[in-house]
Short mmCIF file of C-alpha atoms in Angstrom, two decimals:
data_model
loop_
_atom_site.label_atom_id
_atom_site.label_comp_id
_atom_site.label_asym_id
_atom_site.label_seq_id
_atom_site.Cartn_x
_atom_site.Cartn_y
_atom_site.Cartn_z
CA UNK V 246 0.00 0.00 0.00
CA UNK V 247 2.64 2.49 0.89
CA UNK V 248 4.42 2.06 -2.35
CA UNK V 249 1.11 2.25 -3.66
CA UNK V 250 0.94 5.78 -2.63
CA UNK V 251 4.20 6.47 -3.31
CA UNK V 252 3.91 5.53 -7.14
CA UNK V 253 1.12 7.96 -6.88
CA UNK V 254 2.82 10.70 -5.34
CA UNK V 255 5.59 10.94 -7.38
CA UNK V 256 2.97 10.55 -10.70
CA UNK V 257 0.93 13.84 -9.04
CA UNK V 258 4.82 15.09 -9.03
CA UNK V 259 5.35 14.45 -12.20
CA UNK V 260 1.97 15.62 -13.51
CA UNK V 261 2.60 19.15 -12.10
CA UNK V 262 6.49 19.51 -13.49
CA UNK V 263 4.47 18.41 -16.31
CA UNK V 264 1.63 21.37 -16.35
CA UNK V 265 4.16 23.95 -14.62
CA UNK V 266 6.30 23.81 -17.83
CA UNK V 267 3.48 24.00 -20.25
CA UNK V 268 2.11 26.98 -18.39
CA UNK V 269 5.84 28.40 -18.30
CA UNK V 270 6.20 27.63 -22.04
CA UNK V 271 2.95 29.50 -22.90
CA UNK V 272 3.62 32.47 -20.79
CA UNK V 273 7.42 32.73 -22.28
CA UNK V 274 5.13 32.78 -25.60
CA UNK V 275 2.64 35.54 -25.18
CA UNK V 276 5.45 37.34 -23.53
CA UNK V 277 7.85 36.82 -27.21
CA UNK V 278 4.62 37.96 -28.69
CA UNK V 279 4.18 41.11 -27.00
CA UNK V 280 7.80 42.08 -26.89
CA UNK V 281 7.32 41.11 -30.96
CA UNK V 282 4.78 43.01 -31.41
CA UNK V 283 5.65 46.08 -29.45
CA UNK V 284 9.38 45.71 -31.59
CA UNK V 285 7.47 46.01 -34.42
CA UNK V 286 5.44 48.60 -33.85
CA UNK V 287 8.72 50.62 -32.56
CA UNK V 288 10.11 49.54 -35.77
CA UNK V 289 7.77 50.77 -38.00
CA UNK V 290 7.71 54.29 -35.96
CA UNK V 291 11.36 54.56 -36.17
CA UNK V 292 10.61 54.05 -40.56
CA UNK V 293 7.96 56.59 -40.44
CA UNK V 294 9.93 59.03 -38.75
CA UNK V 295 13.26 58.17 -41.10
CA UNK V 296 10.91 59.78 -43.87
CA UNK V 297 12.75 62.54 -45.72
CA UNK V 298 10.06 65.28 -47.08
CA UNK V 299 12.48 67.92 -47.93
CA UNK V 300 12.99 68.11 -51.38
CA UNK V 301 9.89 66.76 -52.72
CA UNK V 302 7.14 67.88 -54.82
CA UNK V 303 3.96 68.86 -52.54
CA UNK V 304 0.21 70.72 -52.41
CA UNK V 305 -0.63 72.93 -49.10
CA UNK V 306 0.73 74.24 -46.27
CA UNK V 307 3.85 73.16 -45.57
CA UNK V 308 3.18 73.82 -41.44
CA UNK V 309 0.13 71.18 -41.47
CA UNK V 310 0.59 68.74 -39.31
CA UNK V 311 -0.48 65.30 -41.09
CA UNK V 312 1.94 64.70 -44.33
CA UNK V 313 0.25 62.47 -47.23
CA UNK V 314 2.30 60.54 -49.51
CA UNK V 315 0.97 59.54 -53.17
CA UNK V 316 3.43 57.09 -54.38
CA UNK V 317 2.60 56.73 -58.18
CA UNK V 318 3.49 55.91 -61.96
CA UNK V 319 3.01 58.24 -64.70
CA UNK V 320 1.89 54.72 -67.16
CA UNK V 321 -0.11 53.72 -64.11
CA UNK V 322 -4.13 53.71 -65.53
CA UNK V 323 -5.26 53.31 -61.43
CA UNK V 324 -2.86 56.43 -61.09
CA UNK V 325 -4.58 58.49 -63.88
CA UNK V 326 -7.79 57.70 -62.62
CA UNK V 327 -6.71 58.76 -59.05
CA UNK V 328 -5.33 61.75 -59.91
CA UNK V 329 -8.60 62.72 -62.31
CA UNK V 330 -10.85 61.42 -59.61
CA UNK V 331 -10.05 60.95 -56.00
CA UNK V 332 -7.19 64.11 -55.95
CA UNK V 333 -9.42 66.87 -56.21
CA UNK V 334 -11.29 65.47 -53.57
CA UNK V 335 -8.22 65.31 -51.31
CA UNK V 336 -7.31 68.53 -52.44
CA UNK V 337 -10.88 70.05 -51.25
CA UNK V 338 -10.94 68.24 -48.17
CA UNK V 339 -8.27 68.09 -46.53
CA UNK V 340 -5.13 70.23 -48.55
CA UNK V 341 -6.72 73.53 -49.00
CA UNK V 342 -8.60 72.85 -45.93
CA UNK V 343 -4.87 72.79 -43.98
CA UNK V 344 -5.66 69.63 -42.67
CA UNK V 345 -3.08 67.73 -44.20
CA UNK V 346 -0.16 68.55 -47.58
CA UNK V 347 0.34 65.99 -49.83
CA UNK V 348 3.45 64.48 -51.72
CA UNK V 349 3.86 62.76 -54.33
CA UNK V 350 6.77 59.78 -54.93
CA UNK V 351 7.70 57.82 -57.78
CA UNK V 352 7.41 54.27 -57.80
CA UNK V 353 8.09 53.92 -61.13
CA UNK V 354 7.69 49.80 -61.88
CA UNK V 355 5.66 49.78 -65.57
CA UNK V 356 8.28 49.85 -67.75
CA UNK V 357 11.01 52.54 -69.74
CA UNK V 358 8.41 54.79 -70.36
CA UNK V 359 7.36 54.95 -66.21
CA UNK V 360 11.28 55.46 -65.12
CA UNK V 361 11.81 58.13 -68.31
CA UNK V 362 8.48 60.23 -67.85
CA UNK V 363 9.47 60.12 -63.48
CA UNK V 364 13.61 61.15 -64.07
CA UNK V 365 12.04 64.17 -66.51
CA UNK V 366 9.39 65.50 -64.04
CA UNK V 367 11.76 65.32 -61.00
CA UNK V 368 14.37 67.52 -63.33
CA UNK V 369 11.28 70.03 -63.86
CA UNK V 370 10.48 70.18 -60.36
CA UNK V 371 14.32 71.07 -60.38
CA UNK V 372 14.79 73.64 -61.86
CA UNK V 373 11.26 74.97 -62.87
CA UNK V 374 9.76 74.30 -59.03
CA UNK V 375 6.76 73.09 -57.25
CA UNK V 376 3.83 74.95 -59.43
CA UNK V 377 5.27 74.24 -62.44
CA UNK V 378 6.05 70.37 -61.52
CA UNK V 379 2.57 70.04 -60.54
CA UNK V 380 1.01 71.26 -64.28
CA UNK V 381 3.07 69.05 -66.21
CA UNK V 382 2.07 66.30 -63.48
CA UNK V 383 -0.93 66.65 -64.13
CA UNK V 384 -0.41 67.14 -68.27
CA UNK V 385 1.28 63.98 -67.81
CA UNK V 386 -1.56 61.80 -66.74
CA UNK V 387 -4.39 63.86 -68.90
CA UNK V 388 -2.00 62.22 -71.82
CA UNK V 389 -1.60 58.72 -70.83
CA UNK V 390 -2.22 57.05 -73.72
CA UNK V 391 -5.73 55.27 -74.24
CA UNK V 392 -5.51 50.47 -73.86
CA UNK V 393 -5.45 50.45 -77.42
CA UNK V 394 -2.25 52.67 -77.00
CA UNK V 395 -0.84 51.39 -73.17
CA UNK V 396 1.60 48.33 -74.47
CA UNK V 397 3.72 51.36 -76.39
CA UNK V 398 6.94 51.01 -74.19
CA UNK V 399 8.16 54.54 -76.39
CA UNK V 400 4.99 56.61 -76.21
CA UNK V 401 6.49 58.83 -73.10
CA UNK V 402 9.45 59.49 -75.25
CA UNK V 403 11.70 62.42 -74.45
CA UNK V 404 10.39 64.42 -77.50
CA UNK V 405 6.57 63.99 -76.24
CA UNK V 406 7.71 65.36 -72.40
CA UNK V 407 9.72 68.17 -73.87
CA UNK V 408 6.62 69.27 -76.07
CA UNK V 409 4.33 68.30 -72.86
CA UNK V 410 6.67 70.44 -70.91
CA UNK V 411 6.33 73.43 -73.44
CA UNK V 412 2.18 73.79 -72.55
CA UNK V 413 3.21 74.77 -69.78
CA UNK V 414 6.77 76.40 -69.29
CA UNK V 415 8.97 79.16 -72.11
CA UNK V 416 11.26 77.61 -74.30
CA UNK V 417 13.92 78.83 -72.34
CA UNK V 418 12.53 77.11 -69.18
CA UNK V 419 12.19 73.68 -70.87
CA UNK V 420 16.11 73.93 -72.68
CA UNK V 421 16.93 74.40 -69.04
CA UNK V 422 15.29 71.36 -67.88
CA UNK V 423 15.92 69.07 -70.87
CA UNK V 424 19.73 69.85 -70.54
CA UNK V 425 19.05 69.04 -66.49
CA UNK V 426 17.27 65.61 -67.63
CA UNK V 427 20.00 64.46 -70.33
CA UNK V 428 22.81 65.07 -68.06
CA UNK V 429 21.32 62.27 -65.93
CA UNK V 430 21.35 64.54 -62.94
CA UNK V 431 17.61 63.49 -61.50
CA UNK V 432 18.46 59.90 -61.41
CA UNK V 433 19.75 60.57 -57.53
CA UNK V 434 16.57 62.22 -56.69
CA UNK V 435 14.26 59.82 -58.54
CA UNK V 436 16.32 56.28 -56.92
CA UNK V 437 15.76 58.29 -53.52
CA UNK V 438 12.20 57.59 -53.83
CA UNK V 439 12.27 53.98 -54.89
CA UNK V 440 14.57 53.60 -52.92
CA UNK V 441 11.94 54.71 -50.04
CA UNK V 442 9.02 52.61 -51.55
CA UNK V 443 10.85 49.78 -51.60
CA UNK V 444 11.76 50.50 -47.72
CA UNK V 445 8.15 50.93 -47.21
CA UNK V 446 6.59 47.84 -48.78
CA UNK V 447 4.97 49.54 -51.86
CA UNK V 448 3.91 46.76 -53.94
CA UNK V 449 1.95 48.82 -56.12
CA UNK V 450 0.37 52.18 -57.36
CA UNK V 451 -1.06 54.51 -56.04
CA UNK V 452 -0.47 53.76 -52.76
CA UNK V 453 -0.88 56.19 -49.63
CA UNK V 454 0.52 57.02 -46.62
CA UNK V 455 -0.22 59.21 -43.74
CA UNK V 456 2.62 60.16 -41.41
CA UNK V 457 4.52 56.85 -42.09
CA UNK V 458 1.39 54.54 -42.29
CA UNK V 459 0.22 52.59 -44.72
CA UNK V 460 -3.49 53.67 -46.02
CA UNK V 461 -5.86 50.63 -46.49
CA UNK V 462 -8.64 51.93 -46.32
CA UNK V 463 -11.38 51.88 -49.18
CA UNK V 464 -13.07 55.06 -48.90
CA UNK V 465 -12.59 58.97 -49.06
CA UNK V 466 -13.92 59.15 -45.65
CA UNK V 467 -11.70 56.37 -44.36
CA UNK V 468 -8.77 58.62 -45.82
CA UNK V 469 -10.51 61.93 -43.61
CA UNK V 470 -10.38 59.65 -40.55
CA UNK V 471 -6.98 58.59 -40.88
CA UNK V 472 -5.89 62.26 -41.33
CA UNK V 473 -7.89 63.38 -38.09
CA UNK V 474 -6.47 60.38 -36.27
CA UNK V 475 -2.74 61.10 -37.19
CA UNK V 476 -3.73 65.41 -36.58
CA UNK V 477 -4.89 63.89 -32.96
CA UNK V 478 -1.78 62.23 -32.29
CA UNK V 479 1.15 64.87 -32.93
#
């Protein structure tokens, strides 16, 4: 009988060691999780707030607290359509409002045409400046060719951007920028923002981002609450 009891006694021992390091193995767990997940969001913080802004193309008050970022492709038909569609809204709303100023970066993944039509409007923004950047931006996506048209890898050819260009700036201007663009000098400023996008996850375009975080939301007023969120939290 007593070693009986004793088998049992060191079987309720063994049961608990048992269950104690279970319990210790799923509290070591949610603990890794947390720590994970509190890494990660520190992580993604510390990317948002490695964002450079300065020398980019932008609409609205520089001072507003909430920075947008458009990351698009000039061959991009989802682009064209946002920019024809969606950015007046978000110019309404929330730029002129002084809720929020928005960038724009290029992600420029379509093909020649997308790299060649981004290097030419970051040498315009160069040396012709933020207004004038933003009219041939906006030329640029007016003119995206029609389906029947979108498999021409040539049709943003430096000829069409330089007579693009001339709507909108004196032929003194766009010498000055066409000289800019075929000296390869906007390549650094152009590889600094796929160089960002790529940093950032962008997997396609347009994508958004407000202070350093990812839009996914579906709707204009998804966008607004994001904005007022992000205006909360500064």
């Amino acid at each position: 009988m007593a070693n009986q009891k004793n088998k049992m006694k060191k079987k309720d021992n063994g049961s608990s060691k048992f269950i104690f390091w279970v319990i210790g193995l799923i509290a070591v767990g949610v603990l890794a999780l947390i720590l994970f997940g509190n890494f990660s969001d520190k992580q993604d913080n510390q990317e948002a707030s490695k964002i450079d802004y300065s020398s980019q193309p932008f609409l609205g008050d520089k001072s507003a607290s909430v920075s947008i970022i458009e990351f698009g492709d000039y061959k991009c038909p989802a682009c064209k359509n946002f920019a024809e569609t969606t950015m007046p809204v978000i110019q309404k709303e929330l730029v002129d409002t002084g809720k929020a100023k928005l960038y724009f970066m290029n992600n420029s993944f379509i093909n020649v045409d997308s790299e060649r039509s981004a290097k030419f409007a970051e040498s315009v923004f160069h040396e012709l400046g933020n207004e004038t950047f933003w009219k041939f931006h906006e030329l640029l996506y007016q003119k995206q060719p029609e389906d029947s048209k979108y498999e021409k890898m040539d049709y943003f050819t430096e000829q069409f951007l330089t007579d693009t260009l001339k709507e909108v700036a004196s032929d003194a201007e766009v010498d000055k920028v066409v000289k800019y663009f075929e000296t390869e000098k906007s390549v650094d400023a152009w590889q600094k923002d796929m160089d960002l996008a790529k940093q950032m996850n962008v997997t396609g375009t347009p994508t958004l981002f407000v202070n350093g975080e990812k839009f996914t939301g579906q709707t204009m007023d998804d966008l607004k609450e994001m904005v007022e969120s992000a205006a909360k939290e500064k």
